[in-house]
Structures are given as C-alpha cells and as structure tokens.
GROMACS .gro file of C-alpha atoms in nm:
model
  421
    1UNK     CA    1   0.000   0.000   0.000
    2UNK     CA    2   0.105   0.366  -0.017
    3UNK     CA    3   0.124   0.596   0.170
    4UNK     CA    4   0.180   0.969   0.214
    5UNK     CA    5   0.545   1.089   0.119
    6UNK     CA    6   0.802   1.148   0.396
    7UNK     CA    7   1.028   1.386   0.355
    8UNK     CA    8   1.394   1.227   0.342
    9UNK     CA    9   1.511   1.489   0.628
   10UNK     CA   10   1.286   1.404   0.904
   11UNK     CA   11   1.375   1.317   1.218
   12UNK     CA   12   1.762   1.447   1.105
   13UNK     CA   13   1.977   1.769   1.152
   14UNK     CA   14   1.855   2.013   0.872
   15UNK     CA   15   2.151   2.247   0.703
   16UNK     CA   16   2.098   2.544   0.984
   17UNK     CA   17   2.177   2.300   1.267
   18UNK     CA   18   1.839   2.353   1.366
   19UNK     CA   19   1.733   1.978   1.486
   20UNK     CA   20   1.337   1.885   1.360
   21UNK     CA   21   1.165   1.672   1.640
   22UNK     CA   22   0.904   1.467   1.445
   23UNK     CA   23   0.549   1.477   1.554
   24UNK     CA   24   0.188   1.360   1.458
   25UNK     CA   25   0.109   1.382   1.078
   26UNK     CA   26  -0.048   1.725   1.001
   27UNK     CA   27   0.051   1.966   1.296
   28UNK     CA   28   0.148   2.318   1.268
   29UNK     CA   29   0.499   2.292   1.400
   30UNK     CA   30   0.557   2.018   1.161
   31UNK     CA   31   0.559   2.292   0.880
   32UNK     CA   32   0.727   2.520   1.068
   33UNK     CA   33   1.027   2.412   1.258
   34UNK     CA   34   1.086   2.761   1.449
   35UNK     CA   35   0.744   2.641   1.686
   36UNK     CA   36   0.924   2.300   1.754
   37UNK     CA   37   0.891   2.236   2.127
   38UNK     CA   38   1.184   2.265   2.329
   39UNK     CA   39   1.313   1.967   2.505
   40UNK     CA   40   1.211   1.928   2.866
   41UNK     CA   41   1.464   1.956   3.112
   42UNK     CA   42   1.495   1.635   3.324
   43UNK     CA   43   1.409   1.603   3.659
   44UNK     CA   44   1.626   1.429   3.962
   45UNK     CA   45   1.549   1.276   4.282
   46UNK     CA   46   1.572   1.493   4.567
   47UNK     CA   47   1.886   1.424   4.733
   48UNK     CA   48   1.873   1.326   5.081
   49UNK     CA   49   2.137   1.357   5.322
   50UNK     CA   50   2.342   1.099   5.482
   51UNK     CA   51   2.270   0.949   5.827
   52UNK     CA   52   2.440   1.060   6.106
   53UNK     CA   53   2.697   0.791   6.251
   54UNK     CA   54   2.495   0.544   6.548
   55UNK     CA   55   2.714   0.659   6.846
   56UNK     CA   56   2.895   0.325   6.994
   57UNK     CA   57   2.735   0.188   7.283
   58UNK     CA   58   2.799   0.359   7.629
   59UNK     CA   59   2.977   0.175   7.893
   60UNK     CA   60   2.654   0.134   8.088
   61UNK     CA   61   2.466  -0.073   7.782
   62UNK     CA   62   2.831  -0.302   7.727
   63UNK     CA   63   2.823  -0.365   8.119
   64UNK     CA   64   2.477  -0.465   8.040
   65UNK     CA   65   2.559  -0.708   7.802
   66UNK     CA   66   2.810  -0.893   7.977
   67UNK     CA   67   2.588  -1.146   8.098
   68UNK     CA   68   2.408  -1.260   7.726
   69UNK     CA   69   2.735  -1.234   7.609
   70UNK     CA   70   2.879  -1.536   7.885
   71UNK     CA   71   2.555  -1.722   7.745
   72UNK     CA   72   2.667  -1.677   7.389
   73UNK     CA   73   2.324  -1.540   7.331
   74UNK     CA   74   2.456  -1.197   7.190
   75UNK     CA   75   2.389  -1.084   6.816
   76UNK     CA   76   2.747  -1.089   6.616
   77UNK     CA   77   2.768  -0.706   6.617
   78UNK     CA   78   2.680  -0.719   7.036
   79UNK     CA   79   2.958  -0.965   7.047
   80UNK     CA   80   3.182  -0.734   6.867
   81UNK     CA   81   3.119  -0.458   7.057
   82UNK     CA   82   3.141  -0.625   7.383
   83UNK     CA   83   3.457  -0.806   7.297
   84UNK     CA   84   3.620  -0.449   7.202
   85UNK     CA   85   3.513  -0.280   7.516
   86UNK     CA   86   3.702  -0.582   7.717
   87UNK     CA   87   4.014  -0.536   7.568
   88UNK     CA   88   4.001  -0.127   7.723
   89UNK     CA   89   3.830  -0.161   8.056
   90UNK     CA   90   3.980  -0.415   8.302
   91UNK     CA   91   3.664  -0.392   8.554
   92UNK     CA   92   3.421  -0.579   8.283
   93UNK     CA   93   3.684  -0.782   8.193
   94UNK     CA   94   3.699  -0.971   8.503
   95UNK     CA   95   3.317  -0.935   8.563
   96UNK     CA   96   3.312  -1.149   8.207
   97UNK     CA   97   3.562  -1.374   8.326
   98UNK     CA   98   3.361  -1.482   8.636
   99UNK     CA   99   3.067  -1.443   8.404
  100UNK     CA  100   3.156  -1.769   8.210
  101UNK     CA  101   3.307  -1.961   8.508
  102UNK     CA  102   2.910  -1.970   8.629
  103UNK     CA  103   2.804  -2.036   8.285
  104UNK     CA  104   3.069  -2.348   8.305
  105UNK     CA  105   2.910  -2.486   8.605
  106UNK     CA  106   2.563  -2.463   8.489
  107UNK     CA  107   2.648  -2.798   8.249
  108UNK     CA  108   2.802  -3.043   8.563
  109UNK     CA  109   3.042  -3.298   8.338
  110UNK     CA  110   2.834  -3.572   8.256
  111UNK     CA  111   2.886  -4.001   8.172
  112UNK     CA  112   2.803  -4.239   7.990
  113UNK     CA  113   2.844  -4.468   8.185
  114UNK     CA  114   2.513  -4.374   8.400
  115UNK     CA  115   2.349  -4.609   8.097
  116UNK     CA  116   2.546  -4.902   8.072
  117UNK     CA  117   2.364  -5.012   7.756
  118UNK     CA  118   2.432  -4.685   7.574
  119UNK     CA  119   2.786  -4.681   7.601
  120UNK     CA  120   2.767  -5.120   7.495
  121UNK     CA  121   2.604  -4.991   7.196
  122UNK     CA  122   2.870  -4.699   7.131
  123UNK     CA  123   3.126  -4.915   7.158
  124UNK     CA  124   2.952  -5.193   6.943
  125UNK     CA  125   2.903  -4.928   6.646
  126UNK     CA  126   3.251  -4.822   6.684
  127UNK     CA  127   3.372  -5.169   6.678
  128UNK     CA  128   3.168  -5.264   6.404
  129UNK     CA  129   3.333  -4.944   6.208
  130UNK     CA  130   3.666  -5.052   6.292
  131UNK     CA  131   3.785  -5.336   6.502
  132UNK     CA  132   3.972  -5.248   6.821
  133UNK     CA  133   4.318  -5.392   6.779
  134UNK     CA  134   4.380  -5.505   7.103
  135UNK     CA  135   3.984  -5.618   7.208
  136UNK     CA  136   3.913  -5.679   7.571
  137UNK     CA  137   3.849  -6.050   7.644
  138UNK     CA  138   3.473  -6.161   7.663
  139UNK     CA  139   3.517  -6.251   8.021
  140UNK     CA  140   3.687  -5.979   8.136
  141UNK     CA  141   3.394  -5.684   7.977
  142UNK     CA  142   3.180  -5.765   8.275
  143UNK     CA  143   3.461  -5.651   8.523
  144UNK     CA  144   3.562  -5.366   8.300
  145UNK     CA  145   3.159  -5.226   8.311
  146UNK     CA  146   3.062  -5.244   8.645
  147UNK     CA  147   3.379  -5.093   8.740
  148UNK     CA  148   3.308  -4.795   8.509
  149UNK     CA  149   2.948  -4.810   8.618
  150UNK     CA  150   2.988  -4.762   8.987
  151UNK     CA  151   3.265  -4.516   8.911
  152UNK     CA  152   2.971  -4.287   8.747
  153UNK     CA  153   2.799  -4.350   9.082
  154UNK     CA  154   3.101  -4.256   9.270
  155UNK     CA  155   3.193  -3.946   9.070
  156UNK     CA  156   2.988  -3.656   9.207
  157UNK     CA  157   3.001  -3.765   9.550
  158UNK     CA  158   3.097  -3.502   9.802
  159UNK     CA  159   3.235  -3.579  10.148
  160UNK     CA  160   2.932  -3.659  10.359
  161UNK     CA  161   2.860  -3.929  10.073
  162UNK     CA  162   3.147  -4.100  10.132
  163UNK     CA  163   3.130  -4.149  10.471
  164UNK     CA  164   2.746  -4.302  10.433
  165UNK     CA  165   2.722  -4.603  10.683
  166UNK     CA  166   2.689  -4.926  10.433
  167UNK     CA  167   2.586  -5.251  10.581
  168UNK     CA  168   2.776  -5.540  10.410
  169UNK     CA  169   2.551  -5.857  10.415
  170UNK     CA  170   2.686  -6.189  10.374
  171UNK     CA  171   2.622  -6.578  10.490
  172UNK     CA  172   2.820  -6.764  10.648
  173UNK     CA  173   2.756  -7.131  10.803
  174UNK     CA  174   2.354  -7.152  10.879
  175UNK     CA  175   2.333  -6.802  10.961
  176UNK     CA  176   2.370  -6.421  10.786
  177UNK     CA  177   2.616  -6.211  10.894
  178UNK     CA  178   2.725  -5.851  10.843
  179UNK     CA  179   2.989  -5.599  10.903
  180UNK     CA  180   2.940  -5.233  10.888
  181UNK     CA  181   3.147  -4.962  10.676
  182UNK     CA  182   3.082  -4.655  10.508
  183UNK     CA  183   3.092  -4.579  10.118
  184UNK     CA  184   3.494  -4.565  10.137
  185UNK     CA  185   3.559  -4.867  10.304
  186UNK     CA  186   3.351  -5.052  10.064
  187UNK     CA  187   3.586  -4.917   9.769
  188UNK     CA  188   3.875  -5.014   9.977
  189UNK     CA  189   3.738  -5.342  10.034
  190UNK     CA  190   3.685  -5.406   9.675
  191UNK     CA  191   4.002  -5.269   9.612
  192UNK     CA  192   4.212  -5.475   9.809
  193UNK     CA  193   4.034  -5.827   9.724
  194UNK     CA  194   4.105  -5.684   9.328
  195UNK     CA  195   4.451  -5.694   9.452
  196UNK     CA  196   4.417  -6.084   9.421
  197UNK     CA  197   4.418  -6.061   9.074
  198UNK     CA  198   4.736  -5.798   9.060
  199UNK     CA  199   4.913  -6.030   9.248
  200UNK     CA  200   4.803  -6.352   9.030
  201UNK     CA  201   4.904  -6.139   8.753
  202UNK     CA  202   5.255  -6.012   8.831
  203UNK     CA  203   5.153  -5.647   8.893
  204UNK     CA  204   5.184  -5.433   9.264
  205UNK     CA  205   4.945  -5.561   9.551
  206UNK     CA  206   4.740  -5.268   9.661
  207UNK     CA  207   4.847  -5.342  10.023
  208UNK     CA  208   5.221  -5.325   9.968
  209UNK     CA  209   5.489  -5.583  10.066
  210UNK     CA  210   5.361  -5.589  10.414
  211UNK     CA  211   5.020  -5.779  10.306
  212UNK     CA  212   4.925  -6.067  10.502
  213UNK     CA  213   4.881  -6.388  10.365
  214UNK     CA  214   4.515  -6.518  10.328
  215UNK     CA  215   4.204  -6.422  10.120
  216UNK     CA  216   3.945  -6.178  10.081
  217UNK     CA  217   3.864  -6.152  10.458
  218UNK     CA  218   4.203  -6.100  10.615
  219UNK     CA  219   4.360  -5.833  10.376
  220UNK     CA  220   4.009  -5.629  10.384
  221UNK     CA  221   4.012  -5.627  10.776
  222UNK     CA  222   4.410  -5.563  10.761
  223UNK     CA  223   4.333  -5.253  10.506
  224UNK     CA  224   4.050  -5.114  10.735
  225UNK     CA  225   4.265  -5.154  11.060
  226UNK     CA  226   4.601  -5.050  10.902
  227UNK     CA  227   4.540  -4.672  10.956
  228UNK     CA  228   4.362  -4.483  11.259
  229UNK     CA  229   4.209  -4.256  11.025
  230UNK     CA  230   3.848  -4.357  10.859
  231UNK     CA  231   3.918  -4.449  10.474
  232UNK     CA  232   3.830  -4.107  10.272
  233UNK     CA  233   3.716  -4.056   9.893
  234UNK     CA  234   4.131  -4.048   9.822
  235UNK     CA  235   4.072  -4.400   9.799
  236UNK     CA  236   3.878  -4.382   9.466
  237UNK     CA  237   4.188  -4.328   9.245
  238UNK     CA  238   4.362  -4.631   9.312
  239UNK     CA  239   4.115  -4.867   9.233
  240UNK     CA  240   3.960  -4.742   8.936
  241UNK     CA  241   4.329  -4.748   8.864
  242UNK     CA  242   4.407  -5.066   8.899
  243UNK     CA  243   4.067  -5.192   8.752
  244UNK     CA  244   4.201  -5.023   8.448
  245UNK     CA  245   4.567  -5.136   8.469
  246UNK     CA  246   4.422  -5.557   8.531
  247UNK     CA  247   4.143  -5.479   8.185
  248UNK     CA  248   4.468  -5.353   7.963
  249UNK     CA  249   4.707  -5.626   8.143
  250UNK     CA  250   4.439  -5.914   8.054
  251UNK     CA  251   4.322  -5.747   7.697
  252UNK     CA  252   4.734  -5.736   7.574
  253UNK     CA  253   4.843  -6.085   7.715
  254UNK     CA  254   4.648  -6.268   7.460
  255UNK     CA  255   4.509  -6.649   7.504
  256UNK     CA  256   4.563  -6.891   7.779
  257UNK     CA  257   4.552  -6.616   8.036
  258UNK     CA  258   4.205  -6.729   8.157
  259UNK     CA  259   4.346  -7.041   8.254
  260UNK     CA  260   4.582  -6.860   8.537
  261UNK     CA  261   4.521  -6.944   8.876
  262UNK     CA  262   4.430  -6.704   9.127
  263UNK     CA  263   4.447  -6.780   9.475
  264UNK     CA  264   4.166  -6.668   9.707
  265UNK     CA  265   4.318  -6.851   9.988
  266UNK     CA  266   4.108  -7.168  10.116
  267UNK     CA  267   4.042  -7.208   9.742
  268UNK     CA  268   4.145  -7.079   9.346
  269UNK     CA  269   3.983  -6.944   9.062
  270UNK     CA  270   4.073  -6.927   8.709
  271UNK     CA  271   4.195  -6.580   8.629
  272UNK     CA  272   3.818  -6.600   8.350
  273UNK     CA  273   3.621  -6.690   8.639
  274UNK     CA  274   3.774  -6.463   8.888
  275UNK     CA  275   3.701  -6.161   8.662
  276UNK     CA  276   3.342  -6.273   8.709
  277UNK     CA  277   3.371  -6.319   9.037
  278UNK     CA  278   3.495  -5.965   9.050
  279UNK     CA  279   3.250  -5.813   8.809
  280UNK     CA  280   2.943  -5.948   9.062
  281UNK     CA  281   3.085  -5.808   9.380
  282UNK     CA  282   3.129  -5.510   9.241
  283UNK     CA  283   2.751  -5.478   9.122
  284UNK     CA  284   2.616  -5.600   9.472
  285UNK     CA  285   2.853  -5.375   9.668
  286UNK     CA  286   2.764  -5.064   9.376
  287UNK     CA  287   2.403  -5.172   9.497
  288UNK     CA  288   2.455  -5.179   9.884
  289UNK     CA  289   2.591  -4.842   9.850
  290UNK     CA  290   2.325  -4.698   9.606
  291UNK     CA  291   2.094  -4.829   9.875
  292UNK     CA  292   2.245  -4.632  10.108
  293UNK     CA  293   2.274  -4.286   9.978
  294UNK     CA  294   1.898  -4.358   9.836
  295UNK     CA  295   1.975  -4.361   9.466
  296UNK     CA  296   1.895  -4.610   9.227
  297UNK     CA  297   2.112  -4.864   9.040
  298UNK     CA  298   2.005  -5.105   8.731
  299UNK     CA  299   2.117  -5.473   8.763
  300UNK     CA  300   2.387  -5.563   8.482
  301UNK     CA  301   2.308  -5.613   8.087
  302UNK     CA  302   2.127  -5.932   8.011
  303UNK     CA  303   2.426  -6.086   7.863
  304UNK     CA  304   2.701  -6.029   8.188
  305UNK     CA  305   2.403  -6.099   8.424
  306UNK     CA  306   2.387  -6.473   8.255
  307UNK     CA  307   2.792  -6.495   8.259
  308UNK     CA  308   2.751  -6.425   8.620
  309UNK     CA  309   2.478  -6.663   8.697
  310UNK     CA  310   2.608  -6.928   8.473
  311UNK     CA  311   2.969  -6.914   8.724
  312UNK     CA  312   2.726  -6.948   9.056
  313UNK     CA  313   2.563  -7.255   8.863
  314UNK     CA  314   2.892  -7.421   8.811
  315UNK     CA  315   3.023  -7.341   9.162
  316UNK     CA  316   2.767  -7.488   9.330
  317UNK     CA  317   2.846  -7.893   9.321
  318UNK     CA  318   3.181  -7.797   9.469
  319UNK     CA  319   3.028  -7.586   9.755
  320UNK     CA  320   2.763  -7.827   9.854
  321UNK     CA  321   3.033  -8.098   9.844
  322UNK     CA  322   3.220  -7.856  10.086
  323UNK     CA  323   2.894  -7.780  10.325
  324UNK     CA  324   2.856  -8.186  10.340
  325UNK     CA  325   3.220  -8.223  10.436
  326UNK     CA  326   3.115  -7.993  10.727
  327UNK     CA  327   2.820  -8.171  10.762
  328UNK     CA  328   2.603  -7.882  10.735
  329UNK     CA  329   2.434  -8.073  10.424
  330UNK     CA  330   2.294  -8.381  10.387
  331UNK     CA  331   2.503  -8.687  10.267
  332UNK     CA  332   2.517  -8.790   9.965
  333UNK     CA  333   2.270  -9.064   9.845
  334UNK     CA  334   2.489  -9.263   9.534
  335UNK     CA  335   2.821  -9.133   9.510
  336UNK     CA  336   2.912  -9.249   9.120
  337UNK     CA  337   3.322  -9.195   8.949
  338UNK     CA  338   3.409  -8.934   8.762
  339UNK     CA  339   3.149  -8.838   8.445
  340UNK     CA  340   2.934  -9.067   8.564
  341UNK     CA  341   2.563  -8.959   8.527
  342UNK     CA  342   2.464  -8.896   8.890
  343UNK     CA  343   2.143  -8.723   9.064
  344UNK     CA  344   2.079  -8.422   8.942
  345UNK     CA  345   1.859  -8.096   9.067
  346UNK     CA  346   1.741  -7.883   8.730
  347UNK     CA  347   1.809  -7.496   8.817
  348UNK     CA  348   1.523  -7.295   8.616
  349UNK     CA  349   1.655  -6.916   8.582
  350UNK     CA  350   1.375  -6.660   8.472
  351UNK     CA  351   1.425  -6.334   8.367
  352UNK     CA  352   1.722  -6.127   8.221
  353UNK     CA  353   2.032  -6.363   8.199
  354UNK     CA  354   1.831  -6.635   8.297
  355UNK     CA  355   1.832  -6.991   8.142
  356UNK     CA  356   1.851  -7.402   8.287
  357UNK     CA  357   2.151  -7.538   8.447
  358UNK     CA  358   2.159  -7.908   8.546
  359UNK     CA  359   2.358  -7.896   8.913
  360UNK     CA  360   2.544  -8.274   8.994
  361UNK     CA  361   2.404  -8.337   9.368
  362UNK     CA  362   2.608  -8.579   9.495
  363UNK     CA  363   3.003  -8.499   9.358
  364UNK     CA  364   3.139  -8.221   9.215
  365UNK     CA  365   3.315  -8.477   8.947
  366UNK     CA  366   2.934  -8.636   8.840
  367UNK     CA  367   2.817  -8.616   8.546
  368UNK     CA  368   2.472  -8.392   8.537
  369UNK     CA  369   2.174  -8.648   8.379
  370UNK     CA  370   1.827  -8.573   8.330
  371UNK     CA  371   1.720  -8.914   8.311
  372UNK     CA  372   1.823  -8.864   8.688
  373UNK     CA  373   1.700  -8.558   8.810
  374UNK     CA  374   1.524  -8.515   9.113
  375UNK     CA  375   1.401  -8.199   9.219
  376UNK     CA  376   1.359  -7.864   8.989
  377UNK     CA  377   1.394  -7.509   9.146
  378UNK     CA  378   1.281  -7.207   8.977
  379UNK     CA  379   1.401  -6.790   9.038
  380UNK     CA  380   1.413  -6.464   8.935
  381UNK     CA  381   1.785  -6.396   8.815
  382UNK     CA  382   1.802  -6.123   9.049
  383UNK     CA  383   1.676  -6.316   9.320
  384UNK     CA  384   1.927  -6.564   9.299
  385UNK     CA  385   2.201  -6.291   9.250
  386UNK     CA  386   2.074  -6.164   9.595
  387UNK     CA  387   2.089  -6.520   9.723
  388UNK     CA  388   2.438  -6.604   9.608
  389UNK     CA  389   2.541  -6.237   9.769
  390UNK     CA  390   2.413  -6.330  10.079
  391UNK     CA  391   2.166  -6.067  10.081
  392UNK     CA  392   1.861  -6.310  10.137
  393UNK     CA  393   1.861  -6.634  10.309
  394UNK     CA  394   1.715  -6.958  10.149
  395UNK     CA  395   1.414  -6.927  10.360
  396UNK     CA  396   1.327  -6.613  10.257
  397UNK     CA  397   1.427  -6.664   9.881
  398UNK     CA  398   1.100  -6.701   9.648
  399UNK     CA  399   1.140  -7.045   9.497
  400UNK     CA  400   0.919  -7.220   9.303
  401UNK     CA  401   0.989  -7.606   9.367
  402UNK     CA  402   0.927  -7.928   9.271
  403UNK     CA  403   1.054  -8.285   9.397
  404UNK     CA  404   1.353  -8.395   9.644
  405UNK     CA  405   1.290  -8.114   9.941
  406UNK     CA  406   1.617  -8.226  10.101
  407UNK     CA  407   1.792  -8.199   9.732
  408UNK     CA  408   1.648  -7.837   9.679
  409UNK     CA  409   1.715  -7.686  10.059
  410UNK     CA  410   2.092  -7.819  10.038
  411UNK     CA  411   2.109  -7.687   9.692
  412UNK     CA  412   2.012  -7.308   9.840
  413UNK     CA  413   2.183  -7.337  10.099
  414UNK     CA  414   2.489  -7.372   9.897
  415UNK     CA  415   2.457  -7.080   9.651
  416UNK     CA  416   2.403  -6.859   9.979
  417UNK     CA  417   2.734  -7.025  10.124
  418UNK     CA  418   2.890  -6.861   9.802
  419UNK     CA  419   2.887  -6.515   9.974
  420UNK     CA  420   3.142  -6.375  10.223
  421UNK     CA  421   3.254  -6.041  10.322
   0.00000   0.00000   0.00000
C-alpha cells in the first residue's frame, strides 16, 4: 500500500543545525520548525542527606551485656562490641571472666556410663566401624563395666557421701552375717580383694609388701585396721586405677591367660572366672551403697548378668560338696566316678540372663543327667544374685519347687554359702 510521502530529512539535523523533532502527521509545528517544542529539562530525585553515625554503645549498655554475652546469646555485632570494650576496661573484663566460670558450672560434666547399655552400643558401632586392635576378652567386659558403672555413681560424690554407713551382708555357716562400713571402706574393700588378681598377675598388691597372707577376709580387715584414720574418697583413684591397669594387662596378654590361677586362699579361681567373680561383687557392693545414699542402680546387661549366673551354677556342686564335708548338708545318696551320670537338681533361671543349668548333687566330678533328676527349682535372676550375695537367706528366697525337698534346701543353701565379706 502507499502511503503519504516522507520527507527524506525528518527526524535528522537540517543544514541550519536547527534539529526537527518529528510529531503527529499534520501539525502546525511540523511545517514550521521555528514552533518545535523545546526539550524538557529532566528532573532528579531529591537528594537526601546521609545518616548521622549510630554513636557506639555507652559503657553502661556493654556492662549490660556482659551477661548474654557469657551465654553466647549476643547478636554478632553485640559480640563485637562487647569483645572491644574488654580489651580497654579491666573492671568488665573480670566481671566477664567470672561471668563464664558460672556459665561453666551450669552444664556439671556428665557419663556415659550412667546407661550401661548406651555406652555397649557406642562401643559396638565403633567396633563394628573398625575393630579395636587389642579387644578386651569376653570374660573380662563384665569386670571392666561395672567398674566404670559404679565409678559414674562414685563421681559426684561429696564428702558426707562418702562417709554413708553401708551394711555389708553376707552368709556364712547356717546363719547371715554382716559388718558395717561406710561408702569408702567398701571401695577399699573391693580394692584390696582386686589386689588378688594384681598379684596372680605379676603387677603391685594394693596393700604393699607388708600384706598378710590369706584371702578376701584377712587383707580387707588388715586394710581397714592398718590406719587410725576412717578411709576417705582419696581411695577412689587407686582402684579405678588398677581396675584399668588388670582390663589392659588381661586385653594385651592374649590367650591362655584365663586359665591362670588365682588364689583366694582356702580355694582358686581361674583368672576368666575370677574376673566374674569380680564383676558381681562389684555390682552387689555398687548396689549396697546406692541403697544407702537412696539412689537407684540397674542390675547388669542381660548378657554379663547370665555370665555371672552361669559361674554361681557351676560353683555350686563344689560348695555343697564342701557344706557336706562340714556336715552342714545332707550326705550324699549314690556317690558315682568321675562323668558318671549322677542325681541331678534342674536350676530354672527366669528373667534377664536367665536360662537351665543341670547342678550334679552328689560330687562335684558327676556327670549332670536328666534321666536322673530329682528336684527342679525355679528364680528370678536377680533373686538368685541376691541369694548367692548373701543378701537373702534360702528361707526367705522365692522359689518355686518341685521334687527332692532335702535336694532343693541343700542346693540353696549352697549358693548362699557362696557369699562372704
């Protein structure tokens, strides 16, 4: 289509150097470029002036601060300004010193080994990552936990706690018996019959050269009468000491040292078994003394309650063989050789570490046979714990029972004649 003509200079500089705005088809100043309209001039924000500086903040408001700041709860230009201001004035730098020393004591240091299952299952994961190099022995991680776990009891302890009375509860003969301490001298019991093991294992006895000879009785009554002072909290060091010093002796010397003797005195352990041994008395002793100061204590994991039950189990034919030498048990009704199936009482333990345990009745040296069993007892795994510790008697000890009464009374009997001081 076309359309009107356009002049070839429009829009352009025309030869005068007067410059033609273009505008709407038809209008007067198109024609006549001396009424063009003159440019507008352009217009610019208002300036506005710059903000005074925000004064710093005034000794009063730093002072002020001093306590969000201890609590790390300041904003990071607070913390700034507080940190500059402590560098120049000595008086809130020591206020902010003494500030953060309360902060520090609001979080008391705390353990893990308050939850003995947490810290298994730590230690499980980590293992499982990466195997420990030098692993502590199965038998010996029973000993190595309750040590740690009445440590944790021990650890905030002031000095009226330690010198709790604690009632130590054992049987002896056809009778209970007790002697009474306080929470020290029940660490320095434990740590002088631990001193059995030192010795078996070529390391320093606790009571020096001057120990006397004999077993778990004599050195603890020659450790509480050696000084005329009571036994304070100072004795906490060296045993958790030498608990750790018999775990990394027994972890780095490999197989075969289970089989080592140690020598209570009337009788011997294997160095596995005595670990055990070790590992129980220190849970019934960590529970006499939690009874005492009124604080509660869990029984052992499932699995090291069952290692411990499962050594009471296979004590037992030797101690009733021992009570019937003394003639505190009845005699024995068919005494067979050596593996020979012989009567045989069926131990039922319910509960956490619980399980059967066929127990020879008439020699240690019998064979256990079901075909010949005669009575079946039944217990709570704690229940017989507290039995074996002497904390119960066997007439008082919930049984459920079924056959040769004379088999089953000699049979309790005997685990309670496992205790002693």
């Amino acid at each position: 289509m076309n359309g009107p003509a356009q002049s070839p200079d429009d829009g352009y500089e025309r030869p005068g150097g007067q410059a033609r705005i273009p505008g709407p088809r038809g209008a007067a100043d198109d024609l006549d470029p001396g009424h063009a309209p003159r440019p507008l001039p352009l217009s610019l924000p208002p300036q506005t002036p710059p903000a005074p500086p925000t004064p710093p903040p005034t000794h009063a408001v730093l002072k002020s601060l001093l306590g969000a700041w201890a609590l790390a709860a300041c904003s990071a230009e607070e913390t700034r300004a507080v940190e500059d201001h402590l560098t120049e004035c000595a008086p809130c730098a020591e206020e902010a010193l003494r500030l953060r020393d309360a902060v520090g004591l609001l979080h008391p240091e705390e353990t893990l080994d308050l939850k003995p299952l947490l810290r298994s299952r730590v230690l499980e994961d980590c293992l499982g990552k990466r195997p420990a190099r030098i692993p502590v022995p199965a038998w010996a991680s029973p000993y190595d936990t309750e040590t740690a776990r009445l440590d944790a009891l021990l650890q905030d302890f002031g000095d009226s706690e330690w010198h709790t009375p604690v009632r130590l509860k054992w049987f002896e003969e056809e009778r209970q018996r007790s002697q009474r301490t306080t929470v020290a001298g029940v660490i320095g019991h434990l740590l002088t019959v631990d001193g059995l093991i030192a010795t078996a294992l070529g390391l320093d006895d606790p009571l020096g050269s001057q120990a006397p000879p004999g077993g778990p009785t004599v050195r603890t009554e020659y450790f509480w009468g050696a000084s005329s002072y009571p036994t304070t909290r100072q004795v906490r060091e060296p045993w958790r000491e030498q608990g750790h010093t018999l775990v990394r002796t027994v972890s780095f010397a490999g197989r075969g040292v289970a089989e080592l003797a140690v020598d209570y005195g009337g009788f011997a352990l294997p160095l596995g078994d005595a670990f055990l041994e070790r590992a129980f008395e220190c849970w019934v002793h960590a529970w006499d003394i939690a009874e005492a100061v009124d604080y509660p204590y869990e029984p052992p994991s499932g699995p090291h309650l069952h290692r411990m039950i499962d050594l009471a189990a296979r004590l037992l034919p030797g101690a009733l063989a021992q009570r019937r030498r003394a003639g505190l048990a009845a005699p024995a009704r068919g005494l067979v050789a050596a593996g020979a199936p012989g009567r045989t009482l069926h131990l039922e333990i319910e509960g956490a570490g619980g399980g059967g345990w066929d127990i020879a009745l008439d020699s240690p040296g019998a064979k256990p046979s079901v075909e010949r069993t005669v009575a079946e007892i039944a217990l709570d795994g704690i229940e017989f714990c507290q039995l074996a510790a002497g904390h119960i008697s066997p007439e008082d000890a919930a049984v459920g029972q079924h056959g040769d009464r004379e088999a089953i009374r000699d049979v309790l009997f005997a685990a309670a004649s496992l205790s002693r001081l």
